[in-house]
Structures are given as structure tokens and as C-alpha cells.
Amino acid sequence: MSILNITFIIVLFSCLYNLVNAGPYIGGYIGGGIGGLIILILDIIAIFDVLRTPRAILGKLLWILLIIIFPIGGLLIWLICGRKTTPVI
């Protein structure tokens, strides 16, 4: 199993764990329901996008951690700053 496959499995289980254990008041009005599902789907798409970039494995791991720790902010930062064609990190 490659490191990318292991990383993907850890990220997927982490997202699913956070979705299942999210309380009704987590994150204001976006904590659960349809808003939380939309954010989860967008985060998974962003993580796949990170994994397909030509960055080094450490750079990919840092971007994925940013997206997992800050689901909305990490997604926005990735869309604004991270989608470069040349490797930065």
C-alpha cells in the first residue's frame, strides 16, 4: 500500500468520524444536516485535488491537514492559494 492510499484512508475515516460525532450545535448552523454534508463533499473533492498535484508528499500532507482541521477555511485557502501549477512546498 502506498503512502497516498494510507493518507486517503486516514482522511476519509477522519471526515466520517467528525460527521458522525458532530453535535447539533457544532459550527453554528453548518454543523450538521445538508450544510455539513455539502462541506464534507467539497472537502473530499479538495483532498483528491491535493493528492493529484505534483507537490512533495510533505506539502500534500500539510494541505490535507489544513483542510481537515479547518474544513471551510482550509477549503477556501486551498482554492485561493493552493491550486498552483508549479510546486510551492
mmCIF file with all atom_site columns, C-alpha atoms in Angstrom:
data_model
loop_
_atom_site.group_PDB
_atom_site.id
_atom_site.type_symbol
_atom_site.label_atom_id
_atom_site.label_alt_id
_atom_site.label_comp_id
_atom_site.label_asym_id
_atom_site.label_entity_id
_atom_site.label_seq_id
_atom_site.pdbx_PDB_ins_code
_atom_site.Cartn_x
_atom_site.Cartn_y
_atom_site.Cartn_z
_atom_site.occupancy
_atom_site.B_iso_or_equiv
_atom_site.pdbx_formal_charge
_atom_site.auth_seq_id
_atom_site.auth_comp_id
_atom_site.auth_asym_id
_atom_site.auth_atom_id
_atom_site.pdbx_PDB_model_num
ATOM 1  C CA . MET A 1 1  ? 0.000   0.000  0.000   1.00 0.00 ? 1  MET A CA 1
ATOM 2  C CA . SER A 1 2  ? 1.428   3.384  -0.916  1.00 0.00 ? 2  SER A CA 1
ATOM 3  C CA . ILE A 1 3  ? 1.611   6.363  1.412   1.00 0.00 ? 3  ILE A CA 1
ATOM 4  C CA . LEU A 1 4  ? -1.056  8.170  -0.628  1.00 0.00 ? 4  LEU A CA 1
ATOM 5  C CA . ASN A 1 5  ? -3.513  5.313  -0.161  1.00 0.00 ? 5  ASN A CA 1
ATOM 6  C CA . ILE A 1 6  ? -2.871  5.235  3.576   1.00 0.00 ? 6  ILE A CA 1
ATOM 7  C CA . THR A 1 7  ? -3.247  9.021  3.773   1.00 0.00 ? 7  THR A CA 1
ATOM 8  C CA . PHE A 1 8  ? -6.514  8.876  1.868   1.00 0.00 ? 8  PHE A CA 1
ATOM 9  C CA . ILE A 1 9  ? -7.915  6.173  4.156   1.00 0.00 ? 9  ILE A CA 1
ATOM 10 C CA . ILE A 1 10 ? -6.958  8.157  7.269   1.00 0.00 ? 10 ILE A CA 1
ATOM 11 C CA . VAL A 1 11 ? -8.520  11.328 5.854   1.00 0.00 ? 11 VAL A CA 1
ATOM 12 C CA . LEU A 1 12 ? -11.708 9.536  4.853   1.00 0.00 ? 12 LEU A CA 1
ATOM 13 C CA . PHE A 1 13 ? -12.189 7.905  8.246   1.00 0.00 ? 13 PHE A CA 1
ATOM 14 C CA . SER A 1 14 ? -11.379 11.194 9.984   1.00 0.00 ? 14 SER A CA 1
ATOM 15 C CA . CYS A 1 15 ? -14.033 13.030 7.965   1.00 0.00 ? 15 CYS A CA 1
ATOM 16 C CA . LEU A 1 16 ? -16.604 10.317 8.572   1.00 0.00 ? 16 LEU A CA 1
ATOM 17 C CA . TYR A 1 17 ? -15.797 10.240 12.310  1.00 0.00 ? 17 TYR A CA 1
ATOM 18 C CA . ASN A 1 18 ? -16.231 14.014 12.562  1.00 0.00 ? 18 ASN A CA 1
ATOM 19 C CA . LEU A 1 19 ? -19.510 13.881 10.648  1.00 0.00 ? 19 LEU A CA 1
ATOM 20 C CA . VAL A 1 20 ? -20.939 11.127 12.849  1.00 0.00 ? 20 VAL A CA 1
ATOM 21 C CA . ASN A 1 21 ? -19.841 12.719 16.130  1.00 0.00 ? 21 ASN A CA 1
ATOM 22 C CA . ALA A 1 22 ? -20.781 16.297 15.263  1.00 0.00 ? 22 ALA A CA 1
ATOM 23 C CA . GLY A 1 23 ? -23.119 17.686 17.861  1.00 0.00 ? 23 GLY A CA 1
ATOM 24 C CA . PRO A 1 24 ? -26.185 19.692 16.884  1.00 0.00 ? 24 PRO A CA 1
ATOM 25 C CA . TYR A 1 25 ? -24.506 22.983 17.831  1.00 0.00 ? 25 TYR A CA 1
ATOM 26 C CA . ILE A 1 26 ? -21.024 22.478 16.347  1.00 0.00 ? 26 ILE A CA 1
ATOM 27 C CA . GLY A 1 27 ? -20.071 25.170 13.856  1.00 0.00 ? 27 GLY A CA 1
ATOM 28 C CA . GLY A 1 28 ? -23.204 27.259 14.292  1.00 0.00 ? 28 GLY A CA 1
ATOM 29 C CA . TYR A 1 29 ? -25.754 26.440 11.649  1.00 0.00 ? 29 TYR A CA 1
ATOM 30 C CA . ILE A 1 30 ? -23.392 24.444 9.410   1.00 0.00 ? 30 ILE A CA 1
ATOM 31 C CA . GLY A 1 31 ? -22.551 21.732 11.964  1.00 0.00 ? 31 GLY A CA 1
ATOM 32 C CA . GLY A 1 32 ? -24.889 19.096 10.640  1.00 0.00 ? 32 GLY A CA 1
ATOM 33 C CA . GLY A 1 33 ? -27.552 18.440 8.091   1.00 0.00 ? 33 GLY A CA 1
ATOM 34 C CA . ILE A 1 34 ? -27.318 19.386 4.461   1.00 0.00 ? 34 ILE A CA 1
ATOM 35 C CA . GLY A 1 35 ? -24.776 22.187 5.054   1.00 0.00 ? 35 GLY A CA 1
ATOM 36 C CA . GLY A 1 36 ? -22.381 19.811 6.790   1.00 0.00 ? 36 GLY A CA 1
ATOM 37 C CA . LEU A 1 37 ? -22.812 17.251 4.008   1.00 0.00 ? 37 LEU A CA 1
ATOM 38 C CA . ILE A 1 38 ? -22.033 19.854 1.346   1.00 0.00 ? 38 ILE A CA 1
ATOM 39 C CA . ILE A 1 39 ? -18.897 20.969 3.208   1.00 0.00 ? 39 ILE A CA 1
ATOM 40 C CA . LEU A 1 40 ? -17.828 17.320 3.619   1.00 0.00 ? 40 LEU A CA 1
ATOM 41 C CA . ILE A 1 41 ? -18.249 16.612 -0.096  1.00 0.00 ? 41 ILE A CA 1
ATOM 42 C CA . LEU A 1 42 ? -16.333 19.775 -1.056  1.00 0.00 ? 42 LEU A CA 1
ATOM 43 C CA . ASP A 1 43 ? -13.547 18.879 1.379   1.00 0.00 ? 43 ASP A CA 1
ATOM 44 C CA . ILE A 1 44 ? -13.242 15.379 -0.087  1.00 0.00 ? 44 ILE A CA 1
ATOM 45 C CA . ILE A 1 45 ? -13.052 16.851 -3.596  1.00 0.00 ? 45 ILE A CA 1
ATOM 46 C CA . ALA A 1 46 ? -10.351 19.287 -2.422  1.00 0.00 ? 46 ALA A CA 1
ATOM 47 C CA . ILE A 1 47 ? -8.388  16.438 -0.813  1.00 0.00 ? 47 ILE A CA 1
ATOM 48 C CA . PHE A 1 48 ? -8.478  14.469 -4.071  1.00 0.00 ? 48 PHE A CA 1
ATOM 49 C CA . ASP A 1 49 ? -7.311  17.621 -5.851  1.00 0.00 ? 49 ASP A CA 1
ATOM 50 C CA . VAL A 1 50 ? -4.407  17.940 -3.389  1.00 0.00 ? 50 VAL A CA 1
ATOM 51 C CA . LEU A 1 51 ? -3.417  14.319 -3.945  1.00 0.00 ? 51 LEU A CA 1
ATOM 52 C CA . ARG A 1 52 ? -3.247  14.857 -7.724  1.00 0.00 ? 52 ARG A CA 1
ATOM 53 C CA . THR A 1 53 ? -0.879  17.838 -7.538  1.00 0.00 ? 53 THR A CA 1
ATOM 54 C CA . PRO A 1 54 ? 2.837   17.443 -8.343  1.00 0.00 ? 54 PRO A CA 1
ATOM 55 C CA . ARG A 1 55 ? 3.866   18.598 -4.845  1.00 0.00 ? 55 ARG A CA 1
ATOM 56 C CA . ALA A 1 56 ? 6.137   16.707 -2.476  1.00 0.00 ? 56 ALA A CA 1
ATOM 57 C CA . ILE A 1 57 ? 4.444   14.322 -0.046  1.00 0.00 ? 57 ILE A CA 1
ATOM 58 C CA . LEU A 1 58 ? 5.047   16.679 2.898   1.00 0.00 ? 58 LEU A CA 1
ATOM 59 C CA . GLY A 1 59 ? 3.344   19.539 1.072   1.00 0.00 ? 59 GLY A CA 1
ATOM 60 C CA . LYS A 1 60 ? 0.370   17.339 0.267   1.00 0.00 ? 60 LYS A CA 1
ATOM 61 C CA . LEU A 1 61 ? 0.138   16.181 3.850   1.00 0.00 ? 61 LEU A CA 1
ATOM 62 C CA . LEU A 1 62 ? 0.192   19.749 5.170   1.00 0.00 ? 62 LEU A CA 1
ATOM 63 C CA . TRP A 1 63 ? -2.563  20.841 2.791   1.00 0.00 ? 63 TRP A CA 1
ATOM 64 C CA . ILE A 1 64 ? -4.695  17.832 3.722   1.00 0.00 ? 64 ILE A CA 1
ATOM 65 C CA . LEU A 1 65 ? -4.227  18.556 7.439   1.00 0.00 ? 65 LEU A CA 1
ATOM 66 C CA . LEU A 1 66 ? -5.235  22.178 6.866   1.00 0.00 ? 66 LEU A CA 1
ATOM 67 C CA . ILE A 1 67 ? -8.403  21.074 5.077   1.00 0.00 ? 67 ILE A CA 1
ATOM 68 C CA . ILE A 1 68 ? -9.263  18.550 7.807   1.00 0.00 ? 68 ILE A CA 1
ATOM 69 C CA . ILE A 1 69 ? -8.591  20.849 10.763  1.00 0.00 ? 69 ILE A CA 1
ATOM 70 C CA . PHE A 1 70 ? -10.344 23.879 9.211   1.00 0.00 ? 70 PHE A CA 1
ATOM 71 C CA . PRO A 1 71 ? -12.959 22.433 6.836   1.00 0.00 ? 71 PRO A CA 1
ATOM 72 C CA . ILE A 1 72 ? -14.361 25.700 5.476   1.00 0.00 ? 72 ILE A CA 1
ATOM 73 C CA . GLY A 1 73 ? -11.282 27.901 5.880   1.00 0.00 ? 73 GLY A CA 1
ATOM 74 C CA . GLY A 1 74 ? -8.902  25.218 4.629   1.00 0.00 ? 74 GLY A CA 1
ATOM 75 C CA . LEU A 1 75 ? -11.058 24.672 1.557   1.00 0.00 ? 75 LEU A CA 1
ATOM 76 C CA . LEU A 1 76 ? -11.132 28.388 0.774   1.00 0.00 ? 76 LEU A CA 1
ATOM 77 C CA . ILE A 1 77 ? -7.392  28.772 1.331   1.00 0.00 ? 77 ILE A CA 1
ATOM 78 C CA . TRP A 1 78 ? -6.734  25.792 -0.953  1.00 0.00 ? 78 TRP A CA 1
ATOM 79 C CA . LEU A 1 79 ? -8.948  27.230 -3.686  1.00 0.00 ? 79 LEU A CA 1
ATOM 80 C CA . ILE A 1 80 ? -7.378  30.688 -3.442  1.00 0.00 ? 80 ILE A CA 1
ATOM 81 C CA . CYS A 1 81 ? -3.705  29.928 -2.736  1.00 0.00 ? 81 CYS A CA 1
ATOM 82 C CA . GLY A 1 82 ? -3.020  26.217 -3.188  1.00 0.00 ? 82 GLY A CA 1
ATOM 83 C CA . ARG A 1 83 ? -4.023  25.441 -6.727  1.00 0.00 ? 83 ARG A CA 1
ATOM 84 C CA . LYS A 1 84 ? -0.750  26.481 -8.344  1.00 0.00 ? 84 LYS A CA 1
ATOM 85 C CA . THR A 1 85 ? 0.650   24.704 -11.385 1.00 0.00 ? 85 THR A CA 1
ATOM 86 C CA . THR A 1 86 ? 4.212   24.725 -10.052 1.00 0.00 ? 86 THR A CA 1
ATOM 87 C CA . PRO A 1 87 ? 5.148   23.052 -6.773  1.00 0.00 ? 87 PRO A CA 1
ATOM 88 C CA . VAL A 1 88 ? 5.469   25.568 -3.942  1.00 0.00 ? 88 VAL A CA 1
ATOM 89 C CA . ILE A 1 89 ? 6.027   23.362 -0.887  1.00 0.00 ? 89 ILE A CA 1
#
